[in-house]
Amino acid sequence: MDEFASIRHWTAGRQTAEWQRRRGVTLGIGDDAAAVDLSLAEAGLDGAGSLLIAVDTMVETVHFAEGTMADEDVGYKALAANVSDIAAMGGVPLHAVVSVSVPSGYGSERMRRVYDGLYVCAEQYGIAVIGGDTTSAPSHMVVSVTLTGTVETGKELRRSGARPGDAVFVTGPLGMSAAGLHLLLREEAGTPDSEYAAIVAAHKRPKPSVLAGRLLLKSGACRSLNDVSDGLASEAWELAEASGLRIVLEEGRLPKSGSLSAYAAKAGIDPLEWMLYGGEDYVLVGTVESGGADAVQKAFHERGLPFYIIGKAEAGEPDVELIPLPKNWNGERASGRIARRKIGKRGYNHFDE
Amino acid sequence: MDEFASIRHWTAGRQTAEWQRRRGVTLGIGDDAAAVDLSLAEAGLDGAGSLLIAVDTMVETVHFAEGTMADEDVGYKALAANVSDIAAMGGVPLHAVVSVSVPSGYGSERMRRVYDGLYVCAEQYGIAVIGGDTTSAPSHMVVSVTLTGTVETGKELRRSGARPGDAVFVTGPLGMSAAGLHLLLREEAGTPDSEYAAIVAAHKRPKPSVLAGRLLLKSGACRSLNDVSDGLASEAWELAEASGLRIVLEEGRLPKSGSLSAYAAKAGIDPLEWMLYGGEDYVLVGTVESGGADAVQKAFHERGLPFYIIGKAEAGEPDVELIPLPKNWNGERASGRIARRKIGKRGYNHFDE
């Protein structure tokens, strides 16, 4: 099978031309490039749209391994990571192009499973898969996805818009994916306890927050936004540096799921470590003007979506600080001032030596 | 240095925001996604434009190696391969996003050289580099580039438009890159003879044919188009299959450079092998309606661009055939009918086992 036959085998019959056309696609997989007429894309925007573009790459042994992710999970998550980037701009995802470099020994059926998972994510988020490139590799699979999206022109939610006094929020629980990975690496070929299904699912099949991003954009109150791909601490630092201010988080307000707490207790690990430094949660973190926070929270809750105020933005040099739980915590807020703790970035770092 | 600091180090100061804005870019590298207002892009189109998207990936040891390509060449060519895809639609390239997975031992300065070369290509073709992703890898570098472009809506030049009677053309000499690679693999640490500079340059720094693609589109006579990334035989097969007809090539008309002939003679290799099956030439191959071929050729020559008629399209099952040079070739066309030779695809094939 040549490259085109392979890509046809993995992609044929998954999305009709008619369905793709509603995303503006006039020429899909199979030529030198795909063609899109953005004026045809039914994205539900309120006014003229700009194009968004994001790219994310997953490398076998670095981002996934046989024991932790099935082939379908790899395809799903490679696209989901990009969807999260579009969500973090307040945008609507539209089109994906997929590049895979794959050891020849992996075989075509394994690649088909990768595409199976990728199309599950594409269907959930209404994304047209419009191009692909496949190359061989001497070892380990690399899956790189580029995703377009659209957003009302000039309205995209950047990292740089936070202002002192803003409330800092997240749109879902933290540390789930890191805890799930920890569990998967410890389990030896067994099925994880159903008690921990939520953290395992968070690692394998994260659910990017497109609807949350749209609600934030439409609220008019959101001033800065980022997605938690490299851990809350790292993402809060990005907001702080891009906006030129200090982010202060309150430990007691960080959303912690029951599944995470239970597993952390069993594993003997402080869950705060995962919540601050665990990546790939793909919830959104950002700031809203403090006067608008209640209305935004209400809009989220009306749609059954979580929304947590976890801190505030303050004037100052870029920094991230945490107000820890008091040692003698007894359910009531301590009266005295609690010393803040500086939080380092500890993001993912490729050139540390 | 964290990922963002690295990408800033490789990209900062290369293209001003003002310059990028003329390509429609309203938000470049540094946020979750880039934002583009296509209505601001000065692409010189004649009417409303559609978006084109192409992706191409280069894998160390598969597409390049230390002995054949400098780091700068790798960056240049990773983008150039995509530019060729946009050219093959008759489009104008606009924006690139770059994903690199790189062994940590390669170091940041080596990556900077990859970006140096990539920006050389970007400058030559007026491409705004608007996004990047960097991941570590256990071994070998993988560079994946996604490129957008634009083309007059509904006018893109597809592979499927050829009709019986069309003249088949190419826009430059064939087999150059493959011959250059052959030379580079044989040379041992020496500087290649200047006689062969053209084939070496064709391999390291191919020049995609954006202007040629635009001329073809504007001519109104071009019915199908492809770029020679996997070799003439393979690309002609793609045209034949997409259009449902037979492509007949004449060996005597295939453009062969002096540099190629000289090196083939020295190496004792039939240059036809490289001309039919050597990839990465990034010239364009396609068909024009026969009545318009002269006018197109004239338009090319007026701009100093080569244009060669190399065969014709015939009604029939998809096939590619070659009319060989007669054995007793003496400068005049043989009077008798010469038996055609069927030409196999022999394109690049990832899942042959």
XYZ file of C-alpha atoms in Angstrom:
706
model
C 0.000 0.000 0.000
C 1.462 3.399 -0.912
C 1.130 6.489 1.222
C -2.082 7.686 -0.407
C -3.672 4.266 -0.249
C -2.750 4.082 3.434
C -4.186 7.477 4.272
C -7.331 6.627 2.289
C -7.591 3.363 4.232
C -7.439 5.214 7.542
C -9.674 8.122 6.603
C -12.169 6.982 3.933
C -15.840 7.093 4.832
C -15.318 8.764 8.172
C -16.658 12.185 7.294
C -18.812 12.939 4.272
C -17.923 15.751 1.872
C -21.278 17.303 2.702
C -20.515 17.326 6.422
C -17.045 18.725 5.790
C -18.555 21.439 3.628
C -20.426 22.772 6.645
C -16.969 23.408 8.094
C -16.083 25.272 4.887
C -14.074 22.443 3.311
C -14.245 22.475 -0.488
C -11.354 20.027 -1.054
C -10.408 17.452 1.580
C -7.767 14.756 1.844
C -6.140 13.598 -1.394
C -4.527 16.520 -3.208
C -1.379 18.560 -2.525
C -3.275 20.753 -0.084
C -6.781 21.027 1.299
C -8.949 24.009 0.370
C -11.331 25.786 2.723
C -13.800 28.577 2.069
C -14.093 30.052 5.554
C -17.215 31.993 4.586
C -19.017 28.630 4.336
C -18.011 27.408 7.799
C -20.976 27.207 10.176
C -19.178 28.042 13.382
C -21.902 29.996 15.153
C -19.792 33.119 15.500
C -21.277 36.467 16.397
C -19.822 38.471 13.504
C -16.815 38.170 11.209
C -14.229 35.561 12.132
C -10.468 35.363 12.224
C -8.531 32.163 11.690
C -6.775 30.494 14.620
C -3.933 27.996 14.160
C -2.286 25.762 16.759
C 0.067 22.792 16.585
C 0.849 20.072 19.118
C 3.024 17.007 18.897
C 3.060 13.777 20.872
C 6.190 11.643 20.940
C 6.168 7.988 21.952
C 8.161 7.394 25.172
C 7.957 11.139 25.970
C 4.172 11.691 25.951
C 2.852 8.162 25.778
C 3.897 4.550 26.065
C 2.349 1.169 25.424
C 1.459 0.567 29.049
C -0.379 3.840 29.562
C -2.113 4.656 26.289
C -3.823 2.466 23.696
C -3.270 3.445 20.057
C -6.772 4.914 19.965
C -5.989 7.043 23.026
C -2.876 8.403 21.308
C -4.882 9.555 18.287
C -7.635 10.992 20.460
C -5.274 12.908 22.702
C -3.066 14.265 19.890
C -6.116 16.081 18.567
C -7.540 16.926 21.995
C -4.379 18.787 22.997
C -4.902 21.084 20.019
C -8.601 21.498 20.688
C -7.617 22.762 24.107
C -5.389 25.414 22.499
C -8.271 26.679 20.373
C -10.569 26.595 23.426
C -8.002 28.683 25.298
C -8.456 31.461 22.720
C -12.246 31.359 23.099
C -12.493 29.867 19.604
C -14.324 27.129 17.758
C -12.185 24.321 16.285
C -12.638 23.660 12.560
C -10.025 21.657 10.640
C -7.196 19.273 11.473
C -4.206 18.133 9.453
C -2.320 15.157 10.821
C 1.293 14.131 10.391
C 2.508 10.788 11.657
C 6.011 9.354 11.519
C 5.791 5.692 12.306
C 8.232 2.768 12.539
C 7.457 0.409 9.644
C 7.060 -2.518 12.025
C 3.957 -0.926 13.529
C 1.838 -1.886 10.535
C -1.106 -0.255 8.897
C -3.783 -1.586 11.273
C -2.127 -0.009 14.247
C -2.158 3.304 12.435
C -5.813 2.768 11.694
C -6.453 2.537 15.429
C -4.623 5.810 15.967
C -6.929 7.373 13.381
C -9.949 5.675 15.021
C -9.256 7.568 18.217
C -8.486 10.784 16.416
C -11.848 10.652 14.649
C -13.650 10.074 17.966
C -12.272 13.397 19.170
C -12.983 15.012 15.781
C -16.601 13.920 15.975
C -17.040 15.149 19.535
C -15.805 18.613 18.592
C -17.093 18.823 15.012
C -13.646 18.942 13.452
C -13.050 18.162 9.772
C -9.896 16.103 9.176
C -8.646 17.543 5.889
C -5.041 16.514 5.412
C -2.391 14.063 6.391
C 1.218 13.178 5.891
C 2.768 9.844 6.745
C 6.464 9.116 6.895
C 8.434 6.190 8.153
C 10.701 6.498 11.169
C 13.610 4.477 12.541
C 11.941 4.240 15.961
C 9.068 5.603 18.108
C 5.898 7.118 16.706
C 5.463 10.894 16.479
C 1.990 12.326 15.953
C 1.745 16.004 15.119
C -1.595 17.701 14.624
C -2.234 21.209 13.368
C -5.687 22.537 14.099
C -7.452 25.587 12.769
C -10.274 27.337 14.473
C -12.159 30.548 14.237
C -13.057 33.308 16.636
C -14.762 36.675 16.387
C -12.137 39.009 14.887
C -10.282 40.946 17.553
C -12.055 39.115 20.381
C -9.668 36.206 20.954
C -8.788 35.667 24.604
C -5.042 36.135 25.049
C -2.747 35.480 27.964
C -1.793 39.105 28.179
C -5.064 40.759 29.140
C -5.159 40.185 32.914
C -5.320 43.282 35.155
C -4.733 43.788 38.872
C -7.900 43.055 40.799
C -9.082 40.357 38.382
C -10.359 37.108 39.836
C -8.396 34.012 38.786
C -10.467 30.963 37.836
C -10.198 27.412 36.553
C -12.920 25.503 34.727
C -12.354 22.037 36.177
C -10.441 19.919 38.676
C -6.636 19.945 38.654
C -3.995 17.226 38.701
C -6.302 14.527 37.364
C -4.197 13.511 34.382
C -0.936 13.366 36.345
C -2.557 11.196 39.003
C -3.998 8.956 36.295
C -0.577 8.569 34.721
C 0.951 7.754 38.100
C -1.635 5.025 38.567
C -1.167 3.610 35.070
C 2.601 3.426 35.551
C 2.151 1.557 38.837
C -0.537 -0.866 37.764
C 0.926 -3.982 36.272
C -1.310 -5.135 33.450
C -4.361 -5.032 35.693
C -7.578 -3.102 35.235
C -7.503 -0.003 37.414
C -9.907 0.054 40.351
C -13.169 1.645 39.206
C -12.816 4.109 42.086
C -10.049 5.726 40.062
C -11.746 5.620 36.673
C -12.028 9.408 36.580
C -8.290 10.048 36.860
C -7.469 7.334 34.323
C -10.002 8.796 31.869
C -8.586 12.267 32.472
C -5.193 11.015 31.338
C -6.309 8.963 28.351
C -9.312 10.899 27.113
C -9.163 14.500 28.304
C -12.127 16.691 27.436
C -11.003 20.113 26.221
C -13.200 23.004 27.245
C -14.483 24.539 24.021
C -17.884 25.388 25.467
C -16.240 26.966 28.507
C -14.026 29.080 26.252
C -17.026 30.261 24.262
C -18.950 31.165 27.429
C -15.956 33.143 28.663
C -15.608 35.024 25.398
C -19.304 35.807 25.185
C -19.411 36.977 28.804
C -17.286 39.992 27.928
C -15.773 39.732 31.416
C -12.864 37.412 30.650
C -9.587 39.278 30.321
C -6.995 36.520 29.953
C -7.074 32.818 29.249
C -4.763 29.829 29.026
C -5.217 26.076 29.073
C -3.604 23.820 31.642
C -1.363 21.755 29.408
C 1.862 22.048 31.438
C 0.452 22.350 34.960
C -1.304 25.151 36.830
C 1.912 26.694 38.147
C 3.440 26.949 34.691
C 0.268 28.307 33.101
C -0.271 30.851 35.884
C 3.306 31.999 35.299
C 2.535 32.480 31.619
C -0.455 34.664 32.500
C 1.634 36.599 35.034
C 4.478 37.221 32.588
C 2.306 37.997 29.568
C 0.144 40.406 31.600
C 2.909 41.843 33.799
C 1.416 41.155 37.226
C 1.330 38.769 40.175
C -1.058 35.825 40.417
C -2.017 34.749 43.939
C -3.652 31.342 44.311
C -5.415 30.010 47.401
C -4.704 26.366 48.127
C -8.068 25.944 49.837
C -9.895 26.991 46.674
C -8.130 24.684 44.209
C -10.666 22.123 42.964
C -9.691 18.615 43.994
C -11.753 15.652 42.874
C -12.689 12.763 45.147
C -10.951 10.360 42.809
C -7.733 12.366 43.052
C -7.899 12.614 46.845
C -8.540 8.906 47.229
C -5.740 7.881 44.938
C -3.277 10.360 46.442
C -4.006 8.972 49.906
C -3.488 5.426 48.674
C -0.271 6.326 46.861
C 1.041 8.399 49.771
C 1.557 11.484 47.643
C 0.612 15.090 48.378
C -2.139 15.832 45.819
C -1.049 19.478 45.718
C 2.042 18.370 43.794
C -0.124 17.024 40.995
C -2.533 19.940 41.144
C 0.207 22.526 40.734
C 2.652 20.727 38.486
C 0.753 17.947 36.727
C 0.104 18.751 33.091
C -2.407 17.761 30.435
C -5.530 18.591 32.427
C -6.821 20.761 29.554
C -9.095 22.750 31.799
C -8.916 26.521 31.311
C -7.270 28.982 33.668
C -7.661 32.723 33.336
C -8.909 35.917 34.857
C -12.228 37.745 34.844
C -12.866 41.275 36.001
C -13.854 40.866 39.623
C -17.255 42.558 39.182
C -18.218 40.051 36.511
C -17.109 36.866 38.243
C -20.484 36.030 39.769
C -22.328 36.375 36.469
C -19.781 34.175 34.699
C -20.019 31.545 37.404
C -23.804 31.606 37.127
C -23.634 31.148 33.345
C -21.340 28.150 33.816
C -23.499 26.543 36.489
C -26.655 27.016 34.407
C -25.029 24.823 31.780
C -23.821 22.282 34.308
C -20.197 23.361 33.902
C -17.811 23.826 36.818
C -16.229 27.198 37.481
C -13.939 27.875 40.442
C -12.494 31.161 41.631
C -9.038 30.158 42.891
C -7.264 33.452 43.496
C -6.672 36.956 42.253
C -4.333 39.074 40.192
C -2.314 41.778 41.951
C -0.109 44.607 40.753
C 3.551 43.689 40.927
C 6.433 42.044 39.175
C 5.424 38.809 37.408
C 5.169 36.142 40.069
C 2.957 33.311 41.232
C 2.232 32.841 44.927
C 0.167 30.386 46.915
C -1.724 31.058 50.145
C -1.409 27.657 51.792
C -3.947 26.015 54.029
C -3.101 26.879 57.651
C -1.408 24.068 59.575
C -4.149 24.062 62.194
C -6.935 24.045 59.654
C -10.240 23.309 61.311
C -12.796 24.170 58.721
C -12.815 27.892 59.454
C -10.602 30.472 57.855
C -7.659 31.331 60.086
C -7.792 34.871 61.380
C -4.097 35.669 61.179
C -2.270 36.424 57.929
C -0.854 33.270 56.411
C 2.563 33.500 54.807
C 2.422 33.184 51.059
C 4.599 30.654 49.324
C 6.337 31.452 46.058
C 5.491 28.951 43.359
C 8.136 28.095 40.764
C 7.336 27.369 37.141
C 8.505 23.764 36.903
C 6.867 23.565 33.488
C 7.890 21.074 30.911
C 11.414 21.937 29.845
C 13.104 20.477 26.816
C 16.594 21.856 27.045
C 17.405 21.364 30.701
C 20.637 19.500 30.874
C 15.521 27.600 29.093
C 11.869 26.544 28.981
C 9.989 25.809 25.790
C 8.726 29.343 25.312
C 12.106 30.869 26.005
C 13.620 28.476 23.464
C 11.112 29.277 20.771
C 11.538 32.986 21.469
C 15.313 32.557 21.173
C 14.956 30.914 17.771
C 12.267 33.216 16.391
C 12.584 36.640 18.049
C 13.383 39.582 15.803
C 13.154 37.614 12.582
C 9.902 39.052 11.302
C 8.322 42.252 12.581
C 4.689 42.323 13.683
C 4.125 44.960 10.998
C 5.494 42.676 8.283
C 3.461 39.755 9.581
C 0.366 41.940 9.579
C 0.637 42.275 5.808
C 0.141 38.521 5.764
C -2.960 38.990 7.902
C -1.335 37.979 11.195
C -2.867 39.730 14.193
C -1.301 37.477 16.851
C 1.924 35.607 16.180
C 4.099 33.229 18.188
C 3.617 33.185 21.956
C 0.001 32.384 22.844
C -2.025 29.159 22.688
C -2.761 29.723 19.002
C -1.938 32.298 16.352
C -4.684 34.523 14.963
C -4.996 35.614 11.353
C -7.427 37.996 9.696
C -7.301 36.714 6.136
C -8.992 39.847 4.832
C -5.788 41.745 5.751
C -3.440 39.409 3.863
C -1.858 41.106 0.839
C -1.598 38.056 -1.399
C -2.263 39.686 -4.772
C -5.250 37.497 -5.526
C -7.692 38.306 -8.264
C -10.883 38.128 -6.212
C -11.963 36.421 -2.995
C -9.615 33.793 -1.609
C -9.949 30.368 -0.074
C -7.562 28.987 2.497
C -5.128 26.215 1.547
C -3.478 23.953 4.127
C -0.657 21.456 3.623
C 1.607 19.525 5.974
C 4.972 17.860 5.396
C 7.325 16.120 7.753
C 11.028 15.392 7.549
C 12.532 12.623 9.655
C 16.248 12.365 10.387
C 17.783 9.219 8.838
C 14.749 8.905 6.503
C 14.804 12.305 4.768
C 18.113 13.715 5.879
C 21.331 12.806 7.616
C 24.355 14.620 8.948
C 26.483 13.891 5.898
C 24.015 15.212 3.371
C 22.212 18.133 4.970
C 23.409 20.886 7.317
C 20.981 21.890 10.071
C 20.130 25.037 8.105
C 19.315 22.929 5.042
C 16.932 20.796 7.110
C 14.987 23.850 8.243
C 14.963 25.343 4.768
C 13.775 22.172 3.082
C 11.104 21.321 5.675
C 9.385 24.563 4.754
C 10.219 24.357 1.028
C 8.457 20.985 0.690
C 5.266 22.637 1.926
C 5.706 25.682 -0.273
C 5.786 23.282 -3.196
C 2.417 21.831 -2.130
C 0.848 25.290 -2.103
C 2.480 26.072 -5.479
C 0.969 22.861 -6.842
C -2.503 24.255 -6.106
C -1.706 27.526 -7.906
C -1.716 29.280 -4.534
C 0.287 31.860 -2.605
C 1.908 30.664 0.647
C 1.079 32.692 3.756
C 1.732 31.235 7.223
C 3.804 28.430 8.701
C 3.581 26.626 12.023
C 6.537 24.464 12.939
C 6.761 21.424 15.177
C 10.116 19.933 16.064
C 10.848 16.890 18.199
C 14.506 16.910 19.037
C 16.883 14.737 21.065
C 17.980 16.741 24.101
C 21.639 16.247 23.269
C 21.254 18.345 20.127
C 21.204 21.556 22.109
C 19.517 24.853 21.561
C 22.070 26.322 19.133
C 21.594 23.482 16.715
C 17.864 24.136 16.748
C 18.607 27.786 16.117
C 20.407 26.786 12.917
C 17.385 24.753 11.829
C 15.282 27.873 12.338
C 17.921 29.982 10.514
C 17.395 27.898 7.391
C 13.652 27.845 7.799
C 13.559 31.638 7.937
C 15.671 31.878 4.773
C 12.956 29.970 2.943
C 10.237 31.990 4.706
C 11.841 35.230 3.564
C 12.216 34.066 -0.027
C 8.542 33.195 -0.230
C 7.105 35.877 2.046
C 5.859 33.420 4.661
C 4.991 34.485 8.202
C 6.144 31.975 10.829
C 3.344 32.183 13.386
C 3.547 29.170 15.651
C 5.765 26.452 16.968
C 5.837 23.447 19.210
C 8.963 21.833 20.568
C 9.131 18.461 22.229
C 11.999 16.258 23.246
C 12.599 12.912 21.585
C 14.565 9.791 22.505
C 16.391 9.856 19.154
C 16.434 11.497 15.704
C 14.974 14.879 14.893
C 11.525 15.201 13.310
C 10.523 18.506 11.721
C 6.899 18.917 10.742
C 5.664 22.089 9.064
C 2.084 23.037 8.341
C 1.691 25.798 5.792
C -1.341 27.827 4.864
C -1.823 29.590 1.587
C -4.538 31.251 -0.347
C -5.952 30.919 -3.822
C -8.843 32.431 -5.734
C -11.945 30.590 -4.461
C -12.890 27.693 -6.700
C -9.830 28.173 -8.929
C -7.337 25.895 -7.186
C -5.490 23.570 -9.570
C -6.291 19.991 -8.631
C -4.856 16.707 -9.787
C -8.198 15.583 -11.116
C -8.817 18.073 -13.925
C -6.778 16.562 -16.793
C -8.644 15.634 -19.978
C -7.687 13.481 -22.973
C -5.775 15.572 -25.480
C -4.137 17.775 -22.851
C -0.433 18.442 -23.161
C 1.652 17.254 -20.201
C 4.327 19.654 -18.961
C 6.985 20.105 -16.296
C 8.374 23.427 -15.084
C 12.009 22.441 -14.576
C 14.640 19.736 -14.924
C 14.055 16.316 -13.387
C 16.133 14.011 -11.231
C 18.382 16.761 -9.894
C 17.771 16.186 -6.206
C 18.216 12.417 -6.419
C 21.489 12.834 -8.295
C 22.643 15.388 -5.742
C 21.842 12.988 -2.907
C 23.729 10.198 -4.679
C 26.764 12.448 -4.941
C 26.553 13.587 -1.307
C 26.359 9.985 -0.102
C 29.442 9.058 -2.147
C 31.582 12.067 -1.320
C 33.610 11.518 1.787
C 33.893 14.783 3.656
C 35.130 16.587 0.567
C 33.643 19.607 -1.165
C 31.700 18.453 -4.219
C 33.182 19.373 -7.594
C 31.766 22.746 -8.646
C 30.641 21.087 -11.903
C 27.962 19.395 -9.827
C 26.943 22.384 -7.725
C 23.524 22.497 -9.378
C 22.509 18.978 -8.375
C 23.804 19.447 -4.826
C 21.885 22.709 -4.487
C 18.780 21.028 -5.891
C 18.958 18.491 -3.077
C 19.788 20.887 -0.228
C 17.967 24.027 -1.249
C 15.176 23.222 -3.703
C 13.283 26.187 -5.116
C 9.545 25.538 -5.140
C 7.663 26.980 -8.075
C 5.165 29.437 -6.634
C 5.482 31.864 -9.543
C 5.032 29.019 -12.029
C 1.893 27.890 -10.205
C 0.476 31.394 -10.290
C 1.201 31.750 -14.014
C -0.528 28.442 -14.661
C -3.593 29.435 -12.670
C -3.836 32.848 -14.314
C -3.428 31.346 -17.787
C -6.808 29.667 -17.516
C -5.401 26.823 -19.615
C -4.032 24.611 -16.854
C -6.315 21.718 -16.044
C -4.374 19.643 -13.551
C -1.286 20.168 -11.427
C 0.977 18.305 -9.045
C 4.449 18.861 -7.662
C 7.278 16.400 -8.142
C 7.917 15.407 -4.550
C 7.997 11.622 -5.020
C 9.352 11.385 -8.569
C 7.835 12.039 -11.992
C 6.492 8.510 -12.421
C 4.639 8.587 -9.117
C 3.248 12.091 -9.697
C 2.144 11.264 -13.248
C 0.342 8.240 -11.826
C -1.453 10.499 -9.352
C -2.634 12.723 -12.205
C -3.684 9.674 -14.253
C -5.646 8.109 -11.391
C -7.232 11.329 -10.156
C -8.272 12.319 -13.677
C -9.097 8.827 -14.982
C -6.867 8.753 -18.065
C -3.517 7.676 -19.469
C -0.407 9.843 -19.342
C 2.121 9.259 -22.139
C 5.599 10.720 -21.645
C 8.315 11.059 -24.288
C 11.781 10.268 -23.026
C 13.351 12.598 -25.576
C 11.413 15.563 -24.198
C 12.228 15.107 -20.504
C 14.411 18.042 -19.427
C 17.858 16.864 -18.368
C 20.397 19.321 -17.030
C 24.048 19.300 -18.019
C 25.016 18.838 -14.389
C 22.830 15.741 -14.151
C 24.153 14.254 -17.405
C 27.757 14.831 -16.399
C 27.353 13.322 -12.975
C 25.335 10.346 -14.251
C 28.100 9.576 -16.766
C 30.732 9.804 -14.040
C 28.722 7.623 -11.663
C 27.830 5.112 -14.393
C 24.101 5.433 -13.756
C 21.274 5.825 -16.270
C 19.992 9.357 -15.633
C 16.487 8.267 -16.666
C 16.268 6.341 -13.399
C 16.685 9.559 -11.416
C 14.444 11.548 -13.765
C 11.544 9.125 -13.418
C 11.913 7.950 -9.855
C 13.998 10.540 -8.020
C 11.903 12.634 -5.664
C 12.098 16.083 -4.086
C 12.594 18.024 -7.306
C 9.687 20.319 -6.436
C 9.108 21.344 -10.020
C 5.493 21.222 -11.161
C 3.971 18.627 -13.459
C 0.512 18.955 -14.943
C -1.566 19.308 -18.038
C -2.731 22.240 -20.142
C -5.386 22.160 -22.839
C -3.407 21.558 -25.990
C -4.617 24.707 -27.718
C -3.290 26.843 -24.873
C 0.129 25.236 -24.481
C 2.011 27.678 -26.698
C 0.636 30.729 -24.929
C 1.531 29.279 -21.530
C 5.030 28.441 -22.700
C 5.442 31.969 -24.019
C 4.291 33.446 -20.709
C 6.854 31.317 -18.879
C 9.693 32.202 -21.215
C 8.910 35.919 -21.016
C 9.590 35.664 -17.295
C 12.714 33.603 -17.775
C 11.046 30.459 -16.436
C 11.456 27.039 -18.040
C 8.437 25.174 -19.376
C 8.687 21.834 -21.142
C 5.977 19.880 -22.920
C 6.883 16.253 -22.142
C 3.890 14.250 -23.333
C 0.163 14.100 -23.576
C -2.958 12.773 -21.874
C -4.977 10.077 -23.638
C -8.351 8.488 -22.984
C -8.000 5.115 -21.295
C -7.624 3.345 -17.991
C -5.268 5.145 -15.601
C -1.748 4.356 -16.713
C 1.612 5.970 -17.333
C 3.632 5.076 -20.413
C 6.951 6.207 -21.804
C 7.911 6.522 -25.463
C 11.617 5.686 -25.222
C 14.374 7.083 -27.363
C 14.924 4.717 -30.308
C 17.981 2.491 -29.964
C 19.500 3.891 -33.155
C 18.892 7.499 -32.147
C 20.777 9.827 -34.473
C 19.261 13.194 -33.822
C 16.219 12.691 -36.015
C 12.901 11.267 -34.983
C 12.568 7.636 -35.976
C 9.911 7.050 -38.609
C 8.539 3.761 -37.310
C 6.285 3.482 -34.278
C 8.325 2.952 -31.152
C 6.940 0.533 -28.583
C 5.751 2.274 -25.465
C 7.007 1.150 -22.106
C 4.719 0.938 -19.110
C 6.019 2.952 -16.182
C 5.363 1.701 -12.656
C 4.678 3.989 -9.731
C 7.646 3.200 -7.531
C 6.712 6.146 -5.349
C 7.737 6.409 -1.776
C 6.026 3.632 0.126
C 5.872 3.433 3.902
C 4.142 0.139 4.495
C 5.892 -2.161 2.054
C 6.948 -5.205 3.980
